């Protein structure tokens, strides 16, 4: 079986930095994804980690520790448009992704 | 490319009726996925296809659900008979084999309401 945990909600201020954590327990591991989903829209790909360490892409960075079953998404210089749900997903076998329930981020002025 | 196309975007039906959701993947993609999203359960994988062949349907809730992919550019998800608990947003996604990231491209979704 598998278990993917994320906080349900987070609030942060425009211009600030926020870290969204994800812990997982899966029977196999081929990589971890972060997706962004604005309300009423489809999820869109943000990042992929397969090796331990930090991957940086503009204002967004993603970290992975395979031994700890832990990842985080770091959002810098928050903008109002970053208000969305952030989904952690584990690729554990075949080509199927298993998603967490998502973290709803609210960015306030 | 137009991206993944789904139809209809919204569907309201009465309990007991048959519902058919449609998906056109991105041209050239050889994996197609059907997901269901609800507030309670999040985004759940229902079934996925590789080269039009169903690979894993373990997420299909019960026999009322069926999915087909008659060719590389079209797939359907059918619910017969529908029940109120089937109300959800159904997403179709596609990806290209061989990409190390396994990145999936999602369609806009079909919001299904069963009354």
XYZ file of C-alpha atoms in Angstrom:
224
model
C 0.000 0.000 0.000
C 0.949 3.618 -0.006
C 0.392 6.702 2.057
C 1.098 10.268 0.990
C 0.612 13.062 3.525
C 0.494 16.810 3.028
C -0.933 19.619 5.153
C -4.478 20.452 4.114
C -4.163 24.229 4.126
C -1.513 26.919 4.421
C -1.581 30.711 4.376
C 1.317 33.007 3.527
C 1.895 36.659 2.726
C 2.708 38.092 -0.682
C 6.481 38.392 -1.113
C 7.244 35.810 1.547
C 8.650 32.265 1.309
C 6.554 29.165 2.004
C 7.514 25.514 2.306
C 4.964 22.770 1.610
C 5.938 19.374 2.995
C 5.076 15.920 1.730
C 5.835 12.587 3.374
C 5.273 9.271 1.714
C 5.369 5.546 2.336
C 5.225 3.503 -0.858
C 6.079 0.017 -1.993
C 8.251 1.277 -4.833
C 9.782 4.572 -5.869
C 10.678 5.964 -9.275
C 10.358 9.639 -8.476
C 8.271 12.358 -6.882
C 6.290 15.061 -8.651
C 4.744 18.349 -7.630
C 1.724 19.651 -9.515
C -0.101 22.968 -9.190
C -3.854 23.165 -9.526
C -5.773 26.435 -9.589
C -9.417 26.276 -8.549
C -11.575 24.829 -11.296
C -8.612 23.994 -13.497
C -6.495 20.964 -14.353
C -3.272 20.087 -12.515
C -0.109 21.318 -14.207
C 3.406 19.926 -13.768
C 5.831 21.876 -11.570
C 8.771 19.617 -10.745
C 10.216 16.128 -10.641
C 12.796 14.676 -8.228
C 14.309 11.211 -8.457
C 17.631 11.793 -6.675
C 18.180 13.265 -3.225
C 18.718 16.979 -3.089
C 17.309 20.267 -4.229
C 16.076 21.077 -7.723
C 15.637 24.772 -8.414
C 13.457 26.232 -11.123
C 12.952 29.963 -10.891
C 10.904 30.905 -7.831
C 10.064 27.252 -7.166
C 12.393 24.608 -5.702
C 11.747 21.013 -4.759
C 13.706 18.849 -2.332
C 13.797 15.086 -1.897
C 15.151 12.739 0.751
C 14.471 9.148 -0.297
C 15.763 7.658 2.959
C 13.307 9.773 4.946
C 10.420 9.468 2.509
C 10.195 13.262 2.494
C 9.905 16.073 0.002
C 9.116 19.752 0.115
C 8.160 22.415 -2.375
C 9.619 25.851 -1.683
C 7.954 28.903 -3.171
C 9.875 32.182 -3.000
C 8.719 35.761 -3.570
C 5.117 34.698 -3.306
C 2.628 36.275 -5.680
C -1.148 36.387 -5.430
C -1.372 34.104 -8.469
C 0.415 31.381 -6.465
C -2.822 30.814 -4.524
C -3.671 27.279 -5.603
C -3.610 23.672 -4.505
C -0.229 21.916 -4.610
C -0.284 18.162 -5.169
C 2.527 15.814 -4.241
C 2.589 12.629 -6.355
C 4.747 9.532 -6.178
C 5.641 7.481 -9.239
C 6.041 4.038 -7.797
C 5.461 1.537 -10.581
C 4.550 1.358 -14.220
C 3.536 4.757 -15.410
C 0.921 5.495 -12.761
C 1.153 8.420 -10.343
C -0.289 8.295 -6.836
C -1.366 11.682 -5.613
C -1.674 13.138 -2.141
C -4.843 15.080 -1.335
C -3.096 18.368 -1.934
C -2.270 21.481 0.075
C -4.440 24.520 -0.490
C -2.227 27.631 -0.349
C -3.748 31.060 0.182
C -1.511 34.053 -0.498
C -2.700 37.225 1.236
C -1.727 40.859 0.521
C -0.963 21.328 -30.117
C -4.415 21.742 -28.581
C -3.545 19.729 -25.504
C -5.741 17.018 -24.023
C -9.376 17.555 -24.984
C -12.282 16.354 -22.859
C -16.007 16.506 -23.433
C -18.423 17.406 -22.109
C -17.039 19.979 -19.673
C -20.110 19.689 -17.469
C -22.662 16.908 -17.180
C -25.730 16.797 -14.998
C -27.716 13.593 -15.001
C -30.209 11.693 -12.919
C -29.393 8.623 -10.913
C -29.648 5.478 -12.983
C -28.759 7.119 -16.281
C -25.765 6.174 -18.403
C -22.944 8.704 -18.609
C -20.159 8.719 -21.211
C -17.108 10.913 -20.854
C -14.756 11.439 -23.786
C -11.068 12.193 -24.126
C -8.666 12.975 -26.957
C -5.022 12.718 -25.848
C -2.146 14.783 -27.181
C -1.114 13.479 -30.584
C 1.815 11.071 -30.321
C 1.347 10.337 -26.626
C 1.094 6.630 -25.947
C -0.137 6.654 -22.350
C -3.642 7.729 -21.359
C -4.920 8.040 -17.802
C -8.376 8.531 -16.298
C -8.566 10.166 -12.843
C -11.409 11.146 -10.527
C -11.127 14.059 -8.094
C -13.301 14.734 -5.052
C -12.790 16.831 -1.959
C -12.872 13.781 0.271
C -10.549 11.468 -1.654
C -8.420 13.816 -3.728
C -7.157 12.780 -7.155
C -7.513 9.045 -7.734
C -6.255 7.031 -10.679
C -9.042 4.931 -12.198
C -7.357 3.250 -15.172
C -4.550 3.799 -17.628
C -3.771 2.618 -21.152
C -0.534 2.094 -23.065
C -0.810 1.973 -26.845
C -4.591 1.592 -26.493
C -4.297 -1.432 -24.188
C -5.573 -1.202 -20.584
C -2.616 -1.755 -18.257
C -4.010 -1.185 -14.770
C -7.712 -0.882 -13.962
C -7.387 -1.609 -10.242
C -8.683 1.866 -9.437
C -12.012 1.400 -11.200
C -14.519 1.498 -8.331
C -16.895 -1.205 -9.511
C -18.451 -2.889 -12.484
C -20.599 0.149 -13.211
C -17.458 1.812 -14.568
C -15.868 0.835 -17.870
C -13.262 2.442 -20.114
C -12.260 1.882 -23.702
C -9.621 3.164 -26.055
C -10.541 2.060 -29.586
C -7.694 4.007 -31.173
C -4.741 6.214 -30.289
C -6.745 9.434 -30.428
C -9.879 8.599 -28.473
C -10.962 7.126 -25.154
C -14.237 6.887 -23.266
C -15.160 6.386 -19.625
C -18.669 5.081 -19.127
C -20.733 4.873 -15.952
C -23.869 2.731 -16.112
C -25.962 3.146 -14.051
C -24.784 6.374 -12.469
C -25.222 7.102 -8.746
C -25.006 10.350 -6.727
C -21.690 9.226 -5.192
C -20.160 9.291 -8.674
C -20.381 13.082 -8.643
C -16.815 14.344 -9.113
C -14.469 15.948 -11.614
C -13.084 13.391 -14.037
C -9.718 14.173 -15.605
C -8.033 12.559 -18.556
C -4.255 12.869 -18.904
C -1.684 11.685 -21.423
C 2.079 11.219 -21.464
C 4.863 10.061 -23.718
C 6.757 6.850 -23.015
C 10.461 7.262 -22.607
C 10.398 10.670 -21.001
C 12.336 10.249 -17.765
C 10.055 12.586 -15.900
C 6.885 10.752 -16.822
C 5.212 14.138 -16.934
C 1.491 13.887 -17.510
C -0.583 16.500 -19.308
C -4.086 16.891 -17.958
C -7.235 17.829 -19.799
C -9.632 20.475 -18.408
C -11.822 17.851 -16.770
C -15.503 16.943 -16.849
C -17.552 18.004 -13.838
C -20.187 15.323 -13.317
C -23.204 15.852 -11.103
C -25.574 12.945 -10.512
C -28.838 13.911 -8.828
